[in-house]
Structure formats: C-alpha cells, structure tokens
XYZ file of C-alpha atoms in Angstrom:
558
model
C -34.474 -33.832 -27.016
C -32.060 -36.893 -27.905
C -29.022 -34.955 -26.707
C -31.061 -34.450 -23.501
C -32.308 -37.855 -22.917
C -28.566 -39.193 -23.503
C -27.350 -36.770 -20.811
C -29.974 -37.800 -18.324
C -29.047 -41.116 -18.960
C -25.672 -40.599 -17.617
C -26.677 -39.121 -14.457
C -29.410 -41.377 -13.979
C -27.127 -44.136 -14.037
C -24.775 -42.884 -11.887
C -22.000 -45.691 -13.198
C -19.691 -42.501 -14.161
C -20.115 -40.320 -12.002
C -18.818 -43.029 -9.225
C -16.292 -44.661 -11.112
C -14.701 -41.518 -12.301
C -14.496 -42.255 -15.627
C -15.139 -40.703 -19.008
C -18.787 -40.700 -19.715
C -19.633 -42.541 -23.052
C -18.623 -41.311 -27.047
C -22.417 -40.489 -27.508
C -22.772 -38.385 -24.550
C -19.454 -36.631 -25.114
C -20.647 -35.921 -28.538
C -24.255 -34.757 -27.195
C -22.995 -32.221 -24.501
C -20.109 -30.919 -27.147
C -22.868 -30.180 -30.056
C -24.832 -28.608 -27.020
C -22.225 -26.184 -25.848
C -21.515 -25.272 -29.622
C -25.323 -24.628 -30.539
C -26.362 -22.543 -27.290
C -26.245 -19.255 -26.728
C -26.961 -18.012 -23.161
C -30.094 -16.286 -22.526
C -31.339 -15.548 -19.383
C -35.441 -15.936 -18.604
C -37.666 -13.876 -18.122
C -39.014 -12.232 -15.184
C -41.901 -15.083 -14.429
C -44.125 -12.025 -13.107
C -44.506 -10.622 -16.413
C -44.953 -13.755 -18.114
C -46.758 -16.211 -15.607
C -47.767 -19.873 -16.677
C -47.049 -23.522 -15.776
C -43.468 -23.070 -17.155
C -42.910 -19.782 -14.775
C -44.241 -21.491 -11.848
C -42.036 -24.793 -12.703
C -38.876 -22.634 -13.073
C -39.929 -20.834 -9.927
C -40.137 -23.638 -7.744
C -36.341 -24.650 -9.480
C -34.592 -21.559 -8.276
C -36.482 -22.462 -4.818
C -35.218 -25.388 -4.877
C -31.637 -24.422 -5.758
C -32.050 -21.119 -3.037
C -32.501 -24.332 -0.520
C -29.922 -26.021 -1.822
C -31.853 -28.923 -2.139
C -30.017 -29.604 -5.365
C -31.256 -32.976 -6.909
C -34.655 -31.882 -6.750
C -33.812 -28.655 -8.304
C -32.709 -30.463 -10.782
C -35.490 -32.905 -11.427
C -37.650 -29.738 -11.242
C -35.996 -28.276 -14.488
C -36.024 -31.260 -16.144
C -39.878 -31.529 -15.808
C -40.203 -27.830 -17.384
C -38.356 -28.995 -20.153
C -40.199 -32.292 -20.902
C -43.442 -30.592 -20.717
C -42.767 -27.049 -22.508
C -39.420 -27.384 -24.371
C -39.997 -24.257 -26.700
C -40.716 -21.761 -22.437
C -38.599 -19.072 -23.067
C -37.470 -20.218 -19.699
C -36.504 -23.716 -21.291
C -32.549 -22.008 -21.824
C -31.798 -21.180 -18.468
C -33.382 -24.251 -17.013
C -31.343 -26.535 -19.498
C -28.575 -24.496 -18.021
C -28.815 -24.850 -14.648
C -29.776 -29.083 -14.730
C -26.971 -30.068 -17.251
C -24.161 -32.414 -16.262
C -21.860 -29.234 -15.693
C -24.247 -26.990 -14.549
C -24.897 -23.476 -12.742
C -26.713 -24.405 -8.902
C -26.426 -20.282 -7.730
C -25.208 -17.272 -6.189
C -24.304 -16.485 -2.830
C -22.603 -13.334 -1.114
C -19.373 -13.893 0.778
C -19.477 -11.513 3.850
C -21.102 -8.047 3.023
C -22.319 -6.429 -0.361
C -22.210 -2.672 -1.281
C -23.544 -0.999 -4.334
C -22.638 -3.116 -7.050
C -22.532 -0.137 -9.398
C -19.888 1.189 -6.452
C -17.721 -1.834 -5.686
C -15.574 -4.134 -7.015
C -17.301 -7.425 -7.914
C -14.928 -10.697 -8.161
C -16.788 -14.050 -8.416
C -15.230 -17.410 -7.462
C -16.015 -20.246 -8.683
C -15.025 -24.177 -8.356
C -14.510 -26.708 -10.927
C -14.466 -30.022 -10.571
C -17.068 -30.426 -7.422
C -19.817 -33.091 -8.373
C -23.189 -31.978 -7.349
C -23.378 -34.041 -4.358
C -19.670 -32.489 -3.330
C -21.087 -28.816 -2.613
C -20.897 -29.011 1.041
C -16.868 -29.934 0.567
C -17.117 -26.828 -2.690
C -18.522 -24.455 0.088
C -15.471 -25.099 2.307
C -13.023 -24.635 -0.080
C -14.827 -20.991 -1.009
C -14.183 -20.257 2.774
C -10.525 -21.489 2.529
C -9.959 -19.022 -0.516
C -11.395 -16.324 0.534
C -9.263 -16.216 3.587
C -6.210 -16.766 1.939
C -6.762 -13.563 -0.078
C -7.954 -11.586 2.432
C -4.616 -12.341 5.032
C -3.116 -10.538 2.629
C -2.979 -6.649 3.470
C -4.095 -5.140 0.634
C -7.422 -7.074 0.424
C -7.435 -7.188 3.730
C -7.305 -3.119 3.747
C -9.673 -2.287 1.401
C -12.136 -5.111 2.003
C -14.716 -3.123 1.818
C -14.304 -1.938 -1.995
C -15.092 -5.879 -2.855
C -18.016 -7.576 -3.478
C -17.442 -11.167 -3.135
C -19.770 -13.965 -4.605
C -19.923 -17.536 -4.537
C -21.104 -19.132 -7.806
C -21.834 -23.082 -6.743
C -21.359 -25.118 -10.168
C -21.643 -28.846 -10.709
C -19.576 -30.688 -12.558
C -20.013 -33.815 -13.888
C -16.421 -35.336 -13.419
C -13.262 -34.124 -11.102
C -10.686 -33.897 -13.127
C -8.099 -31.281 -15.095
C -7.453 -31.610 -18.591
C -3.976 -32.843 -19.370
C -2.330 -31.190 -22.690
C -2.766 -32.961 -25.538
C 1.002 -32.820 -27.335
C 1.656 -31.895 -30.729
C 0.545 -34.266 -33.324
C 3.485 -36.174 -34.887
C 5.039 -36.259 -37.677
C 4.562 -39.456 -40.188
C 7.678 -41.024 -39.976
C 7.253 -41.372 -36.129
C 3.869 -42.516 -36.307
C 5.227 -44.884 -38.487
C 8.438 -46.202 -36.279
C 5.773 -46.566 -33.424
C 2.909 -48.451 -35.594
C 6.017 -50.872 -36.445
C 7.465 -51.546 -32.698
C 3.544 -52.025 -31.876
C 3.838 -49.423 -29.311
C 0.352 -48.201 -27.583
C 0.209 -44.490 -26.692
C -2.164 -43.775 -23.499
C -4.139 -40.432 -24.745
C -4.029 -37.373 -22.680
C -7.061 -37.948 -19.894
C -10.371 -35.390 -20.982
C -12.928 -34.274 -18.287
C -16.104 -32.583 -18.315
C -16.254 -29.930 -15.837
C -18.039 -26.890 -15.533
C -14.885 -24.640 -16.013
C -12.940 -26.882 -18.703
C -10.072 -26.643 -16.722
C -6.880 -27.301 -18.590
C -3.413 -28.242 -17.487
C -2.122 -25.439 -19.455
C 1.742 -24.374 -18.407
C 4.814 -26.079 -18.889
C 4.528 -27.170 -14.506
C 0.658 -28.323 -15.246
C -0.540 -25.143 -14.171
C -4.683 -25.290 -14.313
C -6.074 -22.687 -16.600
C -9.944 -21.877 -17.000
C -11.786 -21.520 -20.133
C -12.243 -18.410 -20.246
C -15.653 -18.738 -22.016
C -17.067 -20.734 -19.374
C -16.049 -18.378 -17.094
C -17.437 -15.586 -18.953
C -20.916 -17.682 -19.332
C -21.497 -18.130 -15.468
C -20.349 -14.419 -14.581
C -23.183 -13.048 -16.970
C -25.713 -14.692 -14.126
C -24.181 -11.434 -11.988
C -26.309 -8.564 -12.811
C -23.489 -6.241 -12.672
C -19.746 -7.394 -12.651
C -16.664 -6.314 -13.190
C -15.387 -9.875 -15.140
C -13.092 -10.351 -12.577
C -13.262 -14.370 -11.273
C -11.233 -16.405 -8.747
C -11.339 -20.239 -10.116
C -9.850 -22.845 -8.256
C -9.970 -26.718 -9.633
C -10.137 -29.526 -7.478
C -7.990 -31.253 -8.836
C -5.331 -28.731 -9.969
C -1.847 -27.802 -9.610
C -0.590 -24.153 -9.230
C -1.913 -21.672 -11.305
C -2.436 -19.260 -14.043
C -3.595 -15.993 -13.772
C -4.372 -13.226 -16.529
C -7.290 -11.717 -18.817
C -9.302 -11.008 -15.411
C -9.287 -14.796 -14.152
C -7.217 -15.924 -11.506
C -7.258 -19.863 -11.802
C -5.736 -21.736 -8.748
C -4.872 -25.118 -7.408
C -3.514 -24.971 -3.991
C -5.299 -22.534 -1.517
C -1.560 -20.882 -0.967
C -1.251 -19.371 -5.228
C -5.008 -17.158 -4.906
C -2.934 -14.370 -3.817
C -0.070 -14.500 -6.760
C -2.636 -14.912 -9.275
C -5.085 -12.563 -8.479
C -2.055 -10.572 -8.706
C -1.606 -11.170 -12.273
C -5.599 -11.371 -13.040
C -6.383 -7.966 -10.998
C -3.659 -6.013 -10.671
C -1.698 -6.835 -13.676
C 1.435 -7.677 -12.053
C 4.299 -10.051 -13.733
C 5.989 -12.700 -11.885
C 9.335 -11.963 -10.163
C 10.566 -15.292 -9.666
C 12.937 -16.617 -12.488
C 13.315 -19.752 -13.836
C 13.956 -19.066 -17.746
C 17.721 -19.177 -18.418
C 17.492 -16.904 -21.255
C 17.020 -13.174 -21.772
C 13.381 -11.932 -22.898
C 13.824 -10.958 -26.713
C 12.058 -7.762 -26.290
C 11.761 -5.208 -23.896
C 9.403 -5.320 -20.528
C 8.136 -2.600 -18.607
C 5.697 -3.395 -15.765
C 5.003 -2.022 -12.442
C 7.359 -4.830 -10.677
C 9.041 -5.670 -13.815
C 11.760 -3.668 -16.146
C 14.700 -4.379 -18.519
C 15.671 -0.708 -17.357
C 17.477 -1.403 -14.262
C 18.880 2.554 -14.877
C 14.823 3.779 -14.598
C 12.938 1.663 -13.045
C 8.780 2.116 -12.563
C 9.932 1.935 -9.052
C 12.215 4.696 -9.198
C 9.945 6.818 -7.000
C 10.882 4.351 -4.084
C 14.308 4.705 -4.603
C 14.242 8.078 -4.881
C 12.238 7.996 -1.210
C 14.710 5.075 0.183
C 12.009 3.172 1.113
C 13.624 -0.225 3.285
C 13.461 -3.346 0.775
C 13.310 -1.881 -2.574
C 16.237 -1.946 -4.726
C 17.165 -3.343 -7.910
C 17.228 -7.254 -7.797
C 18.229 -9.014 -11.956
C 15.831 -11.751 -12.532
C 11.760 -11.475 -12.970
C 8.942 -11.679 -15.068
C 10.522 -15.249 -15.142
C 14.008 -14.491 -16.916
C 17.380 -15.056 -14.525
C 18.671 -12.417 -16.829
C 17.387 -9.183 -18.339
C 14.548 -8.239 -16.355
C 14.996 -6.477 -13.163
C 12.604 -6.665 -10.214
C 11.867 -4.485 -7.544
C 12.326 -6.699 -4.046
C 14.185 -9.630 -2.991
C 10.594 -11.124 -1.521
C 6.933 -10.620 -2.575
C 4.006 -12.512 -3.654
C 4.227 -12.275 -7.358
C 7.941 -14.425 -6.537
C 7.088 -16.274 -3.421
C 3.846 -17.942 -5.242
C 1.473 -16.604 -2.663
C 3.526 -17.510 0.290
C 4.611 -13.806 1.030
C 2.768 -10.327 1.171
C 2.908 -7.806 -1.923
C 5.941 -5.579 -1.603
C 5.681 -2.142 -1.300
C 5.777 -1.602 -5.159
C 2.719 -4.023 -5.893
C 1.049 -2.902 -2.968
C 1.354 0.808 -4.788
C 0.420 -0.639 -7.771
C -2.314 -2.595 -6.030
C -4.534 0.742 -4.504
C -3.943 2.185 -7.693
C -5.618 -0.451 -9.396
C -8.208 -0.429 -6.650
C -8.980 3.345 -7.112
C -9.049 2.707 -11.138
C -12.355 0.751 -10.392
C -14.052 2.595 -7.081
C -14.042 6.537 -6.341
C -12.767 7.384 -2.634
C -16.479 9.016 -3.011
C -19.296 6.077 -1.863
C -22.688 8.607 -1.722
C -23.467 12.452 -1.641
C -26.885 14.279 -0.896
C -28.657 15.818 -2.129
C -28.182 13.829 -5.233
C -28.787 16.639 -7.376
C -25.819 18.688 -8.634
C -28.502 21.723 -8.602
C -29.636 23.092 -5.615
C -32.110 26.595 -5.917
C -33.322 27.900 -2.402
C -34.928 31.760 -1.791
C -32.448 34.482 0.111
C -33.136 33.943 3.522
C -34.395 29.909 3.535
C -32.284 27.412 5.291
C -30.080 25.306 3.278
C -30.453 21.398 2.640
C -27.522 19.643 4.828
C -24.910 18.874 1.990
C -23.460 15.593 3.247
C -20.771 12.781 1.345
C -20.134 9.261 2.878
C -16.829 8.388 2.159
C -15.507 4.654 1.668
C -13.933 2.884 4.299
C -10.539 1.222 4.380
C -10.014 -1.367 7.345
C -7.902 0.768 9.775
C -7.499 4.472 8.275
C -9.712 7.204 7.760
C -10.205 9.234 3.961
C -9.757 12.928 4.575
C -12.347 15.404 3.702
C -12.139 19.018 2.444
C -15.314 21.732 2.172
C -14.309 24.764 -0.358
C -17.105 27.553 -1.486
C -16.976 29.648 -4.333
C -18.595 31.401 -7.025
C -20.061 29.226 -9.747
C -18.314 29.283 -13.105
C -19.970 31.173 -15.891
C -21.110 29.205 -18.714
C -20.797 30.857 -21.753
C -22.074 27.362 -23.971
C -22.647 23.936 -23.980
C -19.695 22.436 -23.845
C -18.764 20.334 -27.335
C -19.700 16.495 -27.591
C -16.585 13.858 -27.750
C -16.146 13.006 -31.140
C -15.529 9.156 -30.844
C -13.192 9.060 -34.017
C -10.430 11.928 -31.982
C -7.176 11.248 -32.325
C -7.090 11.223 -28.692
C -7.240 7.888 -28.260
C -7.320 7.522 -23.956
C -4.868 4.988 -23.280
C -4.207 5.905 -19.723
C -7.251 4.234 -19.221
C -6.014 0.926 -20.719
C -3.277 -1.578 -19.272
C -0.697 -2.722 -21.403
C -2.600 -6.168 -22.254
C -4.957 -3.980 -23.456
C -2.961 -1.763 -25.476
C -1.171 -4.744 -27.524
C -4.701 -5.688 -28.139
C -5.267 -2.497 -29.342
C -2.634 -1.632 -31.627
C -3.325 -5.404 -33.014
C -6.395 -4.591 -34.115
C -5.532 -1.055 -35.865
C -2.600 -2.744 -37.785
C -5.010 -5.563 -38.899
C -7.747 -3.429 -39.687
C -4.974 -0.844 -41.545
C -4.109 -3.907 -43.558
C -7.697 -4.787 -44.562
C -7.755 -1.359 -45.548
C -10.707 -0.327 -42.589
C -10.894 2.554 -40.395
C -11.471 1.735 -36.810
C -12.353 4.151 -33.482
C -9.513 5.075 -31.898
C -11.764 5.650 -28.771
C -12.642 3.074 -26.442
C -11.796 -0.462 -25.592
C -9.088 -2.128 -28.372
C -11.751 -4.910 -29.295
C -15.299 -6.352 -27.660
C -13.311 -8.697 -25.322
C -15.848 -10.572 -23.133
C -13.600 -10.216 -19.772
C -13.426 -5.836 -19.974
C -17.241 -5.329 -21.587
C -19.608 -3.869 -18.915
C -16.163 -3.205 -16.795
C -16.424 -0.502 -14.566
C -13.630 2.329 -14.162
C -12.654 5.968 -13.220
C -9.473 5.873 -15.627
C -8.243 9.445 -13.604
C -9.399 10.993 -10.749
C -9.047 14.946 -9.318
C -5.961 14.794 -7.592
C -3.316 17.131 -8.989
C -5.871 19.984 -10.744
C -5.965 22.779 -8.933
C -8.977 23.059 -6.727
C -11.598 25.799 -7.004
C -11.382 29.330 -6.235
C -13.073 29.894 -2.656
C -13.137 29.650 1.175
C -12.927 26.652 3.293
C -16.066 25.508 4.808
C -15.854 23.380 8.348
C -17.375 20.282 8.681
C -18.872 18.156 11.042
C -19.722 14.052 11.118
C -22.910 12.818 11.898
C -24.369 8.872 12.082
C -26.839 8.500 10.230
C -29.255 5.521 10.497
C -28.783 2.266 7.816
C -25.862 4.558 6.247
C -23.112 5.040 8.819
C -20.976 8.172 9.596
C -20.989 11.124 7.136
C -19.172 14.096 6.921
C -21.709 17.706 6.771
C -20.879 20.669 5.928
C -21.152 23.722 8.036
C -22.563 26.148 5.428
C -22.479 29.810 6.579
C -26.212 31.582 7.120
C -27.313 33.961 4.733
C -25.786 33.046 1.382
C -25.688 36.169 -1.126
C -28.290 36.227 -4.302
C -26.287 34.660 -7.108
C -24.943 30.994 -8.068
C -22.452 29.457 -5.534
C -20.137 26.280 -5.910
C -19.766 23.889 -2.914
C -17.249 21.243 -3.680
C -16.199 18.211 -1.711
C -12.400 16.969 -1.585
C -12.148 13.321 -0.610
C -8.516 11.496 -0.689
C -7.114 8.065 0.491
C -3.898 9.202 2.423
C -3.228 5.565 2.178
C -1.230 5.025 5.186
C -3.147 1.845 7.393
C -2.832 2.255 10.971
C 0.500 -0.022 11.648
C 2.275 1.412 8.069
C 5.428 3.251 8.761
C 4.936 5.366 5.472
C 1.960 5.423 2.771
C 1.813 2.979 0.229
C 0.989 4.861 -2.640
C 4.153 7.475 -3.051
C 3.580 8.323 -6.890
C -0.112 9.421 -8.026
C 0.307 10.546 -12.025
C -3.520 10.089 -12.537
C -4.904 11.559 -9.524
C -6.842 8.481 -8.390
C -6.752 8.897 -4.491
C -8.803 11.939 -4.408
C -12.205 12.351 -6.148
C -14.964 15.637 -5.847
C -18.244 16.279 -5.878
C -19.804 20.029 -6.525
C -23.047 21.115 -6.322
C -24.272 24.569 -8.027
C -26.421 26.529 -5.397
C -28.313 29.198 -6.486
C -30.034 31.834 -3.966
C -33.143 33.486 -6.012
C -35.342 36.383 -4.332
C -39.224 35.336 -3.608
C -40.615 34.802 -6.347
C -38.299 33.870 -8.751
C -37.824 30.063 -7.765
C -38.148 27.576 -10.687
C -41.400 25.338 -9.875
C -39.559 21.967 -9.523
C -36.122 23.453 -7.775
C -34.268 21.231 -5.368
C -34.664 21.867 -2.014
C-alpha cells in the first residue's frame, strides 16, 4: 500500500512528469522493489467470478477499450483501495502503474492466430497523455516494414498488434561505464572534480543505450511481460523508443529509433540475419557462417545463387561488421544499408524460408477430419483446402488418389531422451544456447534432454513452427484428381476436388499438394532457389473408406 500511495503521489503531482525529470529516491525505490516482488498474473474471467471487484475491473478495461485513459486509470486504482487482496488486484496494479499496459489493438487484418505470424509493437517512452502522438508513430512503423517486399508479399502471414504502454518519463538509459579503479577515484576526489552520472528513466520498456553508437536496446523482460497479454504469440516484438538512436535487434525483439532501421532489425530479430556493413578493423577470431554472412568466401551459403548467376550476388569481403574476414553476399541490402535499401536476393531467400518455418502454405481443409467412411454408392463430402495468400502470386495446388497404406501397428512413441536431437529446427542462436547448456550440465555431472528447445528461454516458449515441410519426399502412389475453385462465403476462394463417382469398397487416400512457387508478379526469377527442408510445400490426406450398407461405424464422417 505505501509503495502505491508514493507512486500515486508522483502522478498526482504531475511536477515530474512535466519537468522531465527523475521522479524522487523514494519512488524510484518503491517502483524497483515492485517490479522485483511481482509476478504477472493475469485475472480472471469476471463471469466466473462476479463481484464489486469484477465489475470495477470491468468498467477499467472499458475505460481503456475507449481510450479514455485517465479514468481508466482512476478506475483501477479504486479496485485496489477497496479490495487489495481481488485476484484481479495484479492486473489492475498493472495496467494503472507509472509505466503501465493501456491495451491491444489490431493493425490492419487478423487471421488465425494459431495460423499466423504474430509480431507485437510496442513504444517506450510515450507518457500517457502522448498516445495520440504513440498511435502515429505505430502507423509510421508499420509502413516502413511493410514497403519492404518481403513483408509487403506475404502480408497476409502477419498478425500485427499494437500494444499502447505508458510510460512515466521519455527518456533512454545512457550506459553507466565501468566502475573505476581506486587510484583514479582518488586523483579525481583530489582535483575536486564532479562526475555528472549517466541519466536513468523509467519507461515501460527500460530502454537502454546499449551499443558502442547508443543504439536503444529493450529489456527483454519487459518485453516478454507485455507480450504474455497476447493470448497466443509468437515472442516476436517491434520496439521503438522515443527517444532513441538506431537500433538493436536479436533474441526475437527488434528495438528501433528512427522509423528508417525497423526493417534492418527485424532482420536480425526475425529472420536471423547478420549485418553486412563493416566497420570493425579487425578479423572475427572465430569462424561465421550465416545466411548473408561467411568466412568461406570458397563456399558460400549463397553458393546456390552463384551457381544460378543470379544479377547482384557475388562475393563482396567485409560483413557481419568486420572489413576483413567475413564475406557477404551483395554490394547493397538492408542488413548493410540500415534499412534504407530492400533485402537482397539472399535475405529475401532466407526471409520466406523463415516465413514458411512459422506458417504452412496450408491455411484450412474440410472436412476437418482425416477419416472420412461413406456406403458404396453415397455421394462424397466436397474435399476442399484454402490455401494462404501472398500479395501478387498464386500457391499451386495438386489432387493425387490412392490406396490407403496398410497399417500393420501403432507406430512407436518419440522417446524424448533420442539421440536425435532435431536441430534443423533450431537457429544457430539457439544451438550455442544449446550446446551451453549440455557442457554445463556435463560438468555438474546432470543428464539433460537432448530433445527440444536448448533451455526455457522466455522469447521461443509457446513459439510456433513447422521445422520441415513435404517438399522433396516422394508423393503418394496414385492418380491425379482435377480440381476446381469455388468462393465460398466469409472464407474466400478454395480449391475442390473433382472426385470420380463410384469409389471401389476398400480404404482410399486423397492427398492435397500445396507449394509457394515464390515468384511475385513483377520478379524476374523466384526468390527461394534452394529448399533443403521442404518448407514451400505442405499436404493434407484424408483416409476414405467405402463400406457396403450396413457396415458403417455409428459416428462415421460424412
């Protein structure tokens, strides 16, 4: 209650918040003790646990849906005067702080959230009565990253939100330097010299100057506490600071300044692309191996695109930030340029890739069920997939039917201690982390899984991905099937099958081929020109089995 009372003394005050300056020891103290003792925790649905407090919080979130934001506030802070022990007091404490979380919003369209890929962005640095000027710089982001093609392309595999946050000052961080040694402190204490400290800021975000140019870096924790308000995510964020210069981009947050860097950091945050720009006179002491990035100029990850000629490419010394060394793939891209410039064609590969890592080319199939029983001589459901839809090309669809495979037995469970331990489904952050934690845990003298994710990192838990798709395995035995498209209402256009009349007795396999060609309209050749994991195609089968009268199961599909 006293840590509360000393924060709402702040705000009520107002003197900081319009002076811009650093809000009193006690109230520093009060919000840091805060952050250290809460936990989030979400409330509870308020129709299975009505009351004062549920209606209170209620009209809150009301409030905040208006955007009516100081009253929203004032709202919480009445449900936590009068019932401080709700189990809705958390989430109201956490949405009327001095940094505090005001809402969600959807950018432009949503799809399944289960089916897309969900990227919040979020501001630091906007005071609560700056959300109007907050909202426009969402809108300025945004369309940065989507001028670029590959966003612009695919826009339709992202779910965008925009997470409004208050903060209570607008500020970045500056680094605090190393402490000195004695004998300095010493030699300054005698000339009487007065050191100004680095400036501190509470902010939503915690933004940091945190690179050796002031580049702004996000706490990662605070971004990781705001996304959890997004039922399903994929702990990707775009951040940008008010007050910040360049950027920093990794662990699945893209932190920006300057509206022009979104595009180069999402680049590092997303895609997990290195810089090719270089500006380190040295050499790297070990060796790098990236998508855009090699100190193999001999075999490059690129050497696919030499191999094809492709205009552009080549084999250019200096990147990942070394002048010598490291070998990059293009004289100009976004990953060198800062932003100013598109991907080149060997991030853009990289880029779908990534893309189809997260979403299948598959959006929705009927009939759901993967088991379809009918009698000899009924008509067959219509077996229909939507595909997903790129900005200016179309997927391709295939129709193949076959006999069913025979099942001789269940096939064995995954043992989650194999030796195989999956890392094609893990990016070479991830790997390090990985091979970290088995050589610490082989020192401690522990066994660990050699299955799964290297270690319960906040940004990857709850992340969604395909890890390989069904391009390159041979596709089942059978006859092609024509198709037709058809609109369907609320859904859009879907591709049927034409399934012959009169299927034999027995079990039949219909399987659906969908693949990205990925070649846009205007592109001159496709941007993906190596597939090792199969990613651009996906399938869907469905077992049909024709039974004579009679002998239909009681709760078949139909």
């Amino acid at each position: 209650m006293l840590r509360r009372l000393l924060l709402r003394g702040c705000l009520l005050l107002g003197i900081f918040a319009l002076s811009g300056a650093s809000m009193p020891l006690a109230c520093v103290h009060a919000e840091e003790e805060g952050q250290a003792e809460r936990a989030f925790e979400r409330a509870p649905d308020p129709q299975e646990r009505p009351g004062p407090d549920a209606d209170l919080f209620l009209k809150g979130l009301e409030q905040q849906r208006r955007r009516k934001w100081t009253s929203a506030r004032r709202t919480f802070w009445k449900l936590l005067d009068r019932h401080p022990d709700s189990p809705y007091a958390p989430e109201a404490d956490d949405r009327s702080g001095p940094n505090a979380f005001l809402g969600i919003t959807p950018m432009g369209p949503i799809g399944p959230q289960e089916r897309r890929i969900d990227v919040a962005l979020m501001a630091d640095g906007y005071r609560i009565k700056e959300q109007a000027k907050c909202d426009k710089a969402f809108v300025g982001q945004l369309d940065v990253l989507l001028r670029e093609p590959l966003y612009k392309e695919y826009r339709s595999y992202f779910n965008f939100w925009q997470f409004n946050l208050a903060s209570e000052d607008k500020g970045v961080d500056e680094p605090v330097p190393p402490e000195a040694d004695e004998e300095l402190t010493a030699r300054l204490r005698r000339r009487k010299r007065k050191k100004r400290g680095p400036k501190q800021y509470s902010t939503a975000l915690d933004c940091k100057a945190a690179g050796p140019q002031g580049q702004v870096w996000a706490n990662p924790r605070r971004v990781w506490h705001y996304l959890q308000y997004l039922q399903d995510h994929d702990s990707l964020a775009i951040v940008f600071a008010q007050m910040g210069r360049l950027g920093m981009g990794g662990m699945g947050i893209a932190t920006t300044g300057p509206r022009g860097v979104v595009v180069h950091e999402f680049g590092h945050a997303f895609l997990g692309l290195l810089d090719e720009y270089a500006n380190n006179p040295g050499e790297p002491q070990g060796f790098v191996n990236a998508a855009n990035a090699t100190t193999n100029p001999g075999n490059p990850p690129w050497q696919h695109f030499l191999d094809a000629k492709v205009p552009g490419v080549g084999v250019y010394e200096g990147g990942a930030t070394f002048k010598k060394g490291v070998w990059r793939p293009a004289p100009g891209c976004a990953m060198n340029s800062g932003g100013g410039s598109a991907y080149c064609p060997v991030c853009l590969e990289a880029g779908v890739l990534r893309i189809y890592e997260r979403v299948s080319p598959i959006d929705e199939v009927w009939p759901k069920s993967a088991d379809v029983q009918i009698v000899a001589g009924e008509e067959l459901p219509e077996f229909r997939v939507l595909t997903m839809k790129p900005a200016s090309h179309s997927l391709k669809v295939r129709w193949i039917l076959g006999p069913a495979p025979v099942v001789t037995k269940p096939p064995e469970e995954e043992d989650e201690d194999a030796d195989s331990p999956g890392d094609e489904r893990l990016d070479p952050f991830e790997k390090r982390l990985r091979r970290l934690r088995r050589a610490r845990a082989a020192k401690e003298g522990k066994a660990t899984k050699r299955r799964g994710l290297p270690t319960p990192i906040g940004w990857r838990l709850g992340t969604k991905r395909r890890g390989r798709g069904t391009g390159g395995t041979p596709l089942p035995k059978g006859r092609r099937v024509n198709q037709r498209t058809k609109r369907v209402k609320d859904v859009g256009v879907v591709h049927v099958a034409r399934m012959p009349i009169g299927l034999d007795v027995g079990r039949h396999l219909l399987t659906a081929v969908v693949w990205d060609p990925a070649k846009p309209a205007r592109a001159k050749r496709p941007w993906v020109l190596k597939d090792d994991r199969g990613l651009l195609e996906d399938r869907h089968q469905w077992i049909i089995e024709v039974v004579e009268p009679g002998q239909q199961a009681p709760d078949a599909q139909k």
